[in-house]
CSV table of C-alpha atoms and ligand atoms in Angstrom, one decimal:
chain,number,residue,atom,x,y,z
A,11,MET,CA,23.8,-11.6,-11.8
A,12,LYS,CA,20.4,-10.3,-10.5
A,13,GLN,CA,22.0,-7.6,-8.3
A,14,PHE,CA,25.5,-6.4,-7.4
A,15,THR,CA,25.7,-5.2,-3.9
A,16,SER,CA,28.4,-7.4,-2.3
A,17,ILE,CA,30.8,-10.3,-3.1
A,18,HIS,CA,27.9,-12.6,-2.2
A,19,ASP,CA,26.1,-11.7,-5.4
A,20,VAL,CA,29.1,-13.0,-7.4
A,21,ASP,CA,29.1,-16.7,-8.4
A,22,ASN,CA,32.7,-16.8,-9.6
A,23,VAL,CA,35.0,-13.9,-8.4
A,24,GLU,CA,38.0,-15.0,-10.3
A,25,ALA,CA,36.0,-15.2,-13.5
A,26,LEU,CA,34.6,-11.7,-13.0
A,27,ILE,CA,38.2,-10.3,-12.4
A,28,GLU,CA,39.3,-12.1,-15.6
A,29,LYS,CA,36.4,-10.6,-17.5
A,30,ALA,CA,37.3,-7.1,-16.3
A,31,LEU,CA,40.9,-7.7,-17.4
A,32,PHE,CA,39.6,-8.9,-20.8
A,33,PHE,CA,37.5,-5.7,-21.2
A,34,LYS,CA,40.6,-3.7,-20.4
A,35,GLN,CA,42.2,-5.2,-23.5
A,36,ASN,CA,38.9,-5.3,-25.6
A,37,PRO,CA,36.9,-2.3,-24.5
A,38,ILE,CA,34.3,-2.4,-27.2
A,39,HIS,CA,33.6,-6.1,-27.2
A,40,SER,CA,29.8,-6.2,-27.7
A,41,TYR,CA,26.8,-4.1,-27.9
A,42,LEU,CA,24.9,-6.3,-25.4
A,43,GLY,CA,23.5,-3.1,-23.9
A,44,GLU,CA,22.1,-1.7,-27.2
A,45,ARG,CA,18.7,0.0,-26.6
A,46,LYS,CA,19.1,-0.5,-22.8
A,47,VAL,CA,19.2,2.3,-20.2
A,48,LEU,CA,21.3,2.4,-17.1
A,49,GLY,CA,19.7,4.7,-14.4
A,50,MET,CA,22.1,6.1,-11.8
A,51,VAL,CA,20.9,7.8,-8.6
A,52,PHE,CA,23.4,9.6,-6.4
A,53,PHE,CA,22.5,10.6,-2.8
A,54,ASN,CA,26.2,11.6,-2.4
A,55,PRO,CA,28.9,13.1,-4.6
A,56,SER,CA,31.1,11.1,-7.0
A,57,LEU,CA,33.8,11.5,-9.6
A,58,ARG,CA,35.2,8.0,-10.4
A,59,THR,CA,32.0,5.9,-9.8
A,60,ARG,CA,29.8,8.2,-11.9
A,61,MET,CA,32.2,8.7,-14.9
A,62,SER,CA,33.6,5.1,-15.0
A,63,THR,CA,30.2,3.5,-14.7
A,64,GLN,CA,28.8,5.8,-17.4
A,65,LYS,CA,31.8,5.0,-19.6
A,66,ALA,CA,31.4,1.3,-19.0
A,67,ALA,CA,27.7,1.5,-20.0
A,68,TYR,CA,28.6,3.3,-23.2
A,69,ASN,CA,31.2,0.6,-24.0
A,70,LEU,CA,28.4,-1.9,-23.9
A,71,GLY,CA,26.1,0.3,-26.1
A,72,MET,CA,23.9,1.4,-23.2
A,73,ASP,CA,22.4,4.9,-22.7
A,74,VAL,CA,22.7,6.4,-19.2
A,75,ILE,CA,20.4,8.7,-17.1
A,76,ALA,CA,22.1,10.1,-14.0
A,77,LEU,CA,20.3,11.9,-11.2
A,78,ASN,CA,21.6,13.7,-8.1
A,79,ALA,CA,18.9,13.3,-5.5
A,80,GLY,CA,18.3,16.6,-3.7
A,81,ALA,CA,20.1,18.6,-6.4
A,82,ASP,CA,18.8,18.2,-10.0
A,83,GLY,CA,16.3,15.6,-8.6
A,84,TRP,CA,13.8,16.1,-5.8
A,85,ALA,CA,15.1,15.4,-2.3
A,86,ILE,CA,13.8,11.9,-1.4
A,87,GLU,CA,12.2,10.9,1.9
A,88,THR,CA,13.5,7.4,2.7
A,89,LYS,CA,11.5,6.8,6.0
A,90,ASP,CA,8.1,5.2,6.0
A,91,GLY,CA,5.1,6.5,7.9
A,92,VAL,CA,6.4,10.1,8.2
A,93,ILE,CA,4.3,13.2,7.6
A,94,MET,CA,6.0,14.8,4.7
A,95,ASP,CA,5.9,18.4,5.8
A,96,GLY,CA,9.6,19.0,5.6
A,97,ASP,CA,12.1,19.6,2.8
A,98,LYS,CA,11.7,16.3,0.9
A,99,PRO,CA,8.9,16.4,-1.7
A,100,GLU,CA,9.4,12.8,-3.1
A,101,HIS,CA,9.0,9.5,-1.3
A,102,ILE,CA,11.4,6.6,-2.1
A,103,ASN,CA,8.4,4.3,-2.7
A,104,GLU,CA,7.3,6.3,-5.7
A,105,ALA,CA,10.7,7.4,-6.8
A,106,VAL,CA,12.2,3.9,-7.1
A,107,GLN,CA,9.2,2.3,-8.8
A,108,ILE,CA,9.1,5.2,-11.4
A,109,MET,CA,12.9,5.3,-12.0
A,110,SER,CA,13.0,1.6,-12.5
A,111,SER,CA,10.1,1.8,-15.0
A,112,TYR,CA,12.3,4.1,-17.1
A,113,CYS,CA,15.5,1.9,-16.9
A,114,ASP,CA,16.8,-1.6,-17.6
A,115,LEU,CA,19.3,-1.5,-14.7
A,116,LEU,CA,19.2,0.9,-11.7
A,117,ALA,CA,22.3,1.9,-9.8
A,118,VAL,CA,22.4,3.8,-6.5
A,119,ARG,CA,24.9,5.5,-4.3
A,120,THR,CA,23.7,5.9,-0.7
A,121,PHE,CA,26.4,6.4,1.9
A,122,ALA,CA,26.1,5.6,5.6
A,123,GLY,CA,24.4,8.4,7.6
A,124,LEU,CA,26.8,7.6,10.4
A,125,GLN,CA,24.1,8.5,13.0
A,126,ASN,CA,22.4,5.1,13.5
A,127,ARG,CA,24.5,2.0,13.2
A,128,LEU,CA,21.5,-0.3,13.1
A,129,ALA,CA,19.9,1.6,10.2
A,130,ASP,CA,23.2,1.8,8.3
A,131,TYR,CA,24.2,-1.8,8.8
A,132,SER,CA,20.8,-3.0,7.9
A,133,GLU,CA,21.3,-1.3,4.6
A,134,ALA,CA,17.8,0.1,4.9
A,135,ILE,CA,17.9,2.3,1.8
A,136,LEU,CA,19.7,-0.1,-0.5
A,137,THR,CA,17.2,-2.8,0.6
A,138,LYS,CA,14.3,-0.5,-0.3
A,139,PHE,CA,15.8,0.0,-3.8
A,140,ILE,CA,16.1,-3.7,-4.2
A,141,GLN,CA,12.5,-4.4,-2.9
A,142,LEU,CA,10.9,-1.6,-4.9
A,143,SER,CA,12.8,-1.8,-8.2
A,144,LYS,CA,11.4,-3.6,-11.1
A,145,VAL,CA,14.9,-4.0,-12.6
A,146,PRO,CA,18.2,-5.3,-11.2
A,147,VAL,CA,20.0,-3.0,-8.8
A,148,LEU,CA,23.7,-2.1,-8.8
A,149,SER,CA,25.4,-0.5,-5.7
A,150,LEU,CA,27.6,2.5,-6.4
A,151,GLU,CA,28.6,2.4,-2.7
A,152,SER,CA,26.1,1.7,0.0
A,153,ALA,CA,26.2,2.3,3.7
A,154,THR,CA,28.5,-0.6,4.5
A,155,LEU,CA,30.1,-1.8,1.2
A,156,HIS,CA,31.5,-0.6,-2.1
A,157,PRO,CA,31.6,-3.6,-4.4
A,158,LEU,CA,32.6,-1.9,-7.6
A,159,GLN,CA,35.6,-0.4,-5.8
A,160,SER,CA,36.5,-3.8,-4.4
A,161,LEU,CA,36.3,-5.6,-7.7
A,162,THR,CA,38.5,-2.9,-9.1
A,163,ASP,CA,41.0,-3.3,-6.2
A,164,MET,CA,41.2,-7.1,-6.7
A,165,MET,CA,41.7,-6.6,-10.5
A,166,THR,CA,44.5,-4.1,-9.7
A,167,ILE,CA,46.1,-6.5,-7.2
A,168,LYS,CA,45.9,-9.3,-9.9
A,169,GLU,CA,47.7,-7.0,-12.4
A,170,LEU,CA,50.6,-6.7,-9.9
A,171,GLY,CA,51.1,-10.4,-10.3
A,172,ILE,CA,52.4,-11.2,-6.8
A,173,LYS,CA,51.7,-14.7,-5.5
A,174,LYS,CA,50.3,-14.7,-1.9
A,175,PRO,CA,51.0,-11.0,-1.4
A,176,LYS,CA,51.1,-9.5,2.1
A,177,VAL,CA,48.4,-6.9,1.9
A,178,VAL,CA,48.1,-4.2,4.6
A,179,LEU,CA,44.9,-2.1,5.0
A,180,THR,CA,46.0,0.9,7.0
A,181,TRP,CA,43.8,3.5,8.7
A,182,ALA,CA,45.0,7.1,8.1
A,183,PRO,CA,43.8,10.4,9.6
A,184,HIS,CA,41.1,12.6,8.0
A,185,PRO,CA,39.3,15.8,9.1
A,186,LYS,CA,35.8,14.3,8.6
A,187,ALA,CA,34.0,11.2,9.8
A,188,LEU,CA,33.9,8.8,6.9
A,189,PRO,CA,32.0,5.5,6.4
A,190,GLN,CA,33.4,2.1,6.9
A,191,ALA,CA,32.1,0.9,3.5
A,192,VAL,CA,35.4,0.9,1.6
A,193,PRO,CA,37.5,-0.9,4.2
A,194,ASN,CA,34.6,-3.3,5.0
A,195,SER,CA,34.3,-4.1,1.3
A,196,PHE,CA,38.0,-4.4,0.6
A,197,LEU,CA,38.4,-6.9,3.5
A,198,GLN,CA,35.3,-8.8,2.3
A,199,TRP,CA,37.0,-9.4,-1.1
A,200,VAL,CA,40.7,-9.5,-0.3
A,201,THR,CA,40.3,-12.1,2.5
A,202,LYS,CA,38.8,-14.4,-0.1
A,203,SER,CA,42.0,-14.2,-2.2
A,204,ASP,CA,45.4,-15.9,-1.6
A,205,ALA,CA,46.7,-12.8,0.2
A,206,GLU,CA,48.0,-12.6,3.8
A,207,VAL,CA,45.8,-9.7,5.1
A,208,VAL,CA,46.8,-7.4,8.0
A,209,VAL,CA,44.6,-4.5,9.1
A,210,THR,CA,46.3,-1.7,11.1
A,211,HIS,CA,44.6,1.1,13.0
A,212,PRO,CA,44.5,2.9,16.3
A,213,GLU,CA,42.5,1.2,19.1
A,214,GLY,CA,38.8,2.0,18.8
A,215,TYR,CA,38.8,1.7,15.0
A,216,GLU,CA,38.1,-2.1,14.9
A,217,LEU,CA,35.8,-2.8,11.9
A,218,ASP,CA,32.7,-5.0,12.2
A,219,ILE,CA,34.0,-8.6,12.9
A,220,GLN,CA,32.0,-10.0,9.9
A,221,PHE,CA,34.6,-8.2,7.7
A,222,SER,CA,37.8,-8.4,9.8
A,223,GLN,CA,37.5,-12.0,11.1
A,224,ASP,CA,39.8,-13.5,8.5
A,225,CYS,CA,42.7,-11.0,8.9
A,226,LYS,CA,45.3,-10.1,11.5
A,227,ILE,CA,44.8,-6.9,13.5
A,228,GLU,CA,48.1,-5.0,14.2
A,229,TYR,CA,47.9,-1.8,16.3
A,230,ASP,CA,51.6,-1.0,15.5
A,231,GLN,CA,51.5,0.4,12.0
A,232,ASN,CA,55.3,0.2,11.4
A,233,LYS,CA,55.2,-3.5,12.4
A,234,ALA,CA,52.3,-4.1,10.1
A,235,PHE,CA,54.2,-2.5,7.2
A,236,GLU,CA,57.2,-4.8,7.6
A,237,GLY,CA,57.5,-6.9,4.4
A,238,ALA,CA,54.2,-5.7,2.9
A,239,ASP,CA,53.7,-6.1,-0.8
A,240,ILE,CA,50.7,-3.9,-1.0
A,241,VAL,CA,49.6,-1.0,1.3
A,242,TYR,CA,46.0,0.0,1.0
A,243,ALA,CA,45.2,3.2,2.9
A,244,LYS,CA,41.8,4.6,3.9
A,245,ASN,CA,40.3,6.6,6.6
A,246,TRP,CA,37.1,5.4,8.4
A,247,SER,CA,35.2,6.6,11.5
A,248,SER,CA,34.8,4.4,14.5
A,249,TYR,CA,32.4,1.4,14.2
A,250,SER,CA,32.3,0.8,18.0
A,251,ALA,CA,31.8,4.6,18.9
A,252,TYR,CA,29.7,4.8,15.8
A,253,GLY,CA,30.5,7.5,13.3
A,254,HIS,CA,32.9,9.2,15.7
A,255,ILE,CA,36.4,10.5,15.0
A,256,LEU,CA,38.6,9.1,17.8
A,257,SER,CA,41.9,10.1,16.4
A,258,THR,CA,43.4,12.6,13.9
A,259,ASP,CA,46.9,11.4,14.8
A,260,ARG,CA,49.1,12.5,11.8
A,261,SER,CA,51.8,9.9,12.8
A,262,TRP,CA,49.5,7.5,10.9
A,263,THR,CA,49.9,9.4,7.6
A,264,VAL,CA,51.7,7.1,5.2
A,265,THR,CA,55.2,8.5,4.4
A,266,LYS,CA,58.2,7.4,2.3
A,267,GLU,CA,59.9,6.3,5.5
A,268,LYS,CA,57.0,4.0,6.3
A,269,MET,CA,56.9,2.6,2.8
A,270,ALA,CA,60.6,1.9,3.1
A,271,LEU,CA,59.6,-0.7,5.8
A,272,THR,CA,57.7,-2.7,3.2
A,273,ASN,CA,58.9,-5.1,0.5
A,274,ASN,CA,58.8,-2.3,-2.1
A,275,ALA,CA,55.0,-2.2,-1.7
A,276,SER,CA,52.6,-0.7,-4.1
A,277,PHE,CA,50.4,2.0,-2.5
A,278,MET,CA,46.7,1.9,-3.2
A,279,HIS,CA,43.8,4.1,-2.3
A,280,CYS,CA,40.2,4.3,-3.7
A,281,LEU,CA,40.4,8.1,-4.1
A,282,PRO,CA,39.4,10.9,-3.5
A,283,LEU,CA,42.6,11.2,-1.3
A,284,ARG,CA,43.3,14.0,1.2
A,285,ARG,CA,47.0,14.5,0.3
A,286,ASN,CA,49.4,14.9,3.3
A,287,MET,CA,46.7,13.6,5.6
A,288,ILE,CA,46.2,10.0,4.2
A,289,ALA,CA,49.6,9.9,2.5
A,290,THR,CA,52.4,12.4,1.6
A,291,ASP,CA,52.6,13.8,-1.9
A,292,GLU,CA,55.7,11.7,-2.5
A,293,VAL,CA,53.9,8.5,-1.6
A,294,VAL,CA,50.9,9.4,-3.8
A,295,ASN,CA,53.0,10.5,-6.7
A,296,ASN,CA,54.8,7.1,-6.7
A,297,SER,CA,51.7,4.9,-6.3
A,298,VAL,CA,49.4,2.9,-8.5
A,299,VAL,CA,46.3,5.0,-7.7
A,300,ILE,CA,45.8,6.3,-11.2
A,301,ASN,CA,45.8,2.8,-12.8
A,302,GLN,CA,43.6,1.6,-9.9
A,303,ALA,CA,41.1,4.4,-10.7
A,304,GLY,CA,41.3,3.7,-14.4
A,305,ASN,CA,40.4,0.1,-13.7
A,306,ARG,CA,37.0,1.2,-12.4
A,307,VAL,CA,35.7,1.3,-16.0
A,308,TRP,CA,36.6,-2.3,-16.7
A,309,ALA,CA,35.3,-3.6,-13.3
A,310,ALA,CA,32.0,-1.8,-14.0
A,311,GLN,CA,31.9,-3.1,-17.5
A,312,ALA,CA,32.3,-6.7,-16.3
A,313,VAL,CA,29.5,-6.2,-13.8
A,314,LEU,CA,27.1,-4.5,-16.2
A,315,ASN,CA,27.9,-7.3,-18.8
A,316,GLU,CA,26.9,-9.9,-16.2
A,317,MET,CA,23.7,-8.1,-15.2
A,318,LEU,CA,22.7,-7.6,-18.9
A,319,ASN,CA,23.4,-11.3,-19.6
A,320,TYR,CA,21.2,-12.2,-16.6
A,321,GLU,CA,18.5,-10.0,-18.1
A,322,LYS,CA,18.5,-11.7,-21.4
B,411,SN0,C1,35.1,6.2,-2.5
B,411,SN0,C2,35.1,6.9,-1.2
B,411,SN0,C3,33.9,7.7,-0.8
B,411,SN0,C4,33.9,8.2,0.5
B,411,SN0,N1,34.9,9.3,0.6
B,411,SN0,C5,34.6,10.5,1.1
B,411,SN0,O1,33.5,10.8,1.5
B,411,SN0,C6,35.7,11.5,1.2
B,411,SN0,C7,35.2,12.8,1.4
B,411,SN0,C8,36.3,13.8,1.9
B,411,SN0,O2,37.5,13.5,1.8
B,411,SN0,O3,35.9,14.9,2.3
B,411,SN0,C9,34.1,7.2,1.6
B,411,SN0,O4,35.0,7.3,2.4
B,411,SN0,O5,33.3,6.2,1.7
B,412,CP,N1,36.5,5.6,-5.4
B,412,CP,C1,35.3,6.2,-5.7
B,412,CP,O1,34.2,5.6,-5.6
B,412,CP,O2,35.4,7.5,-6.1
B,412,CP,P1,34.2,8.5,-6.2
B,412,CP,O3,33.6,8.7,-4.8
B,412,CP,O4,34.8,9.7,-6.9
B,412,CP,O5,33.1,7.9,-7.1
């Protein structure tokens, strides 16, 4: 696997999920990564992605160098042709070439700016990393996708062992404008499985058709929840009114009463989760989100293993 930025970089999704499940049972399986360095660059905060990917690298014998651009690392100018007289001393052209000369694999988190849909959906910054890096690139969530989270989600769904599950992706209210990366990515992966997929959200929150084309859109959340085996909640800002919050309607918060409409569904969320906005305490406390977050290590380990094998 030369790069891991979306499902399209994966030759065999089922095999990758099985590999992640294998590593969960056999964490220290090989030192394939011995004497290799994983570089991780964060343009945005993280808890799970940073710690789980670092743990996964250690399980494979790798060393890790992590950098928070603009915090412990210089702020990085990502636009070309600008006069750099502002608050960004480092240009991405030098930064990526140099970082990739220090590392064997380069991972980057670069969220959507939510200002310019064309720039975000062209994945301008991730593309620059791929073009400039001398080593394979791994996405830690880009402007439009979060592949490590989606592989984790599919592994977690596999563990639930439900044949042809009804999976509902539900929008939920949030005080900030959030990217569409997690829902886009979840739909990209889950619609390739045997699941029946329904996405439910208020009008105006339709996701890019390239991700939602293979699922049913239901504007009535209660109707969507009927008979669901899995409820995956997430907030996202509007794609059509790009980056805008069109609703903070708390009637979309997932409650025990809504979960009672389902077929005893498992509640999933990528975290971090705004309690009593996305879902009530009771729903979160009786969910699978901790196992789901724990699976991030094994998903990352399966991907790093594939990328190191490619390198060999
Ligand atoms: C894995 C999720 C990362 C990110 N989440 C947030 O930015 C949440 C921030 C907040 O709740 O203030 C997102 O929605 O893409
Ligand atoms: N789910 C996820 O990616 O969490 P972090 O933003 O904490 O890495």
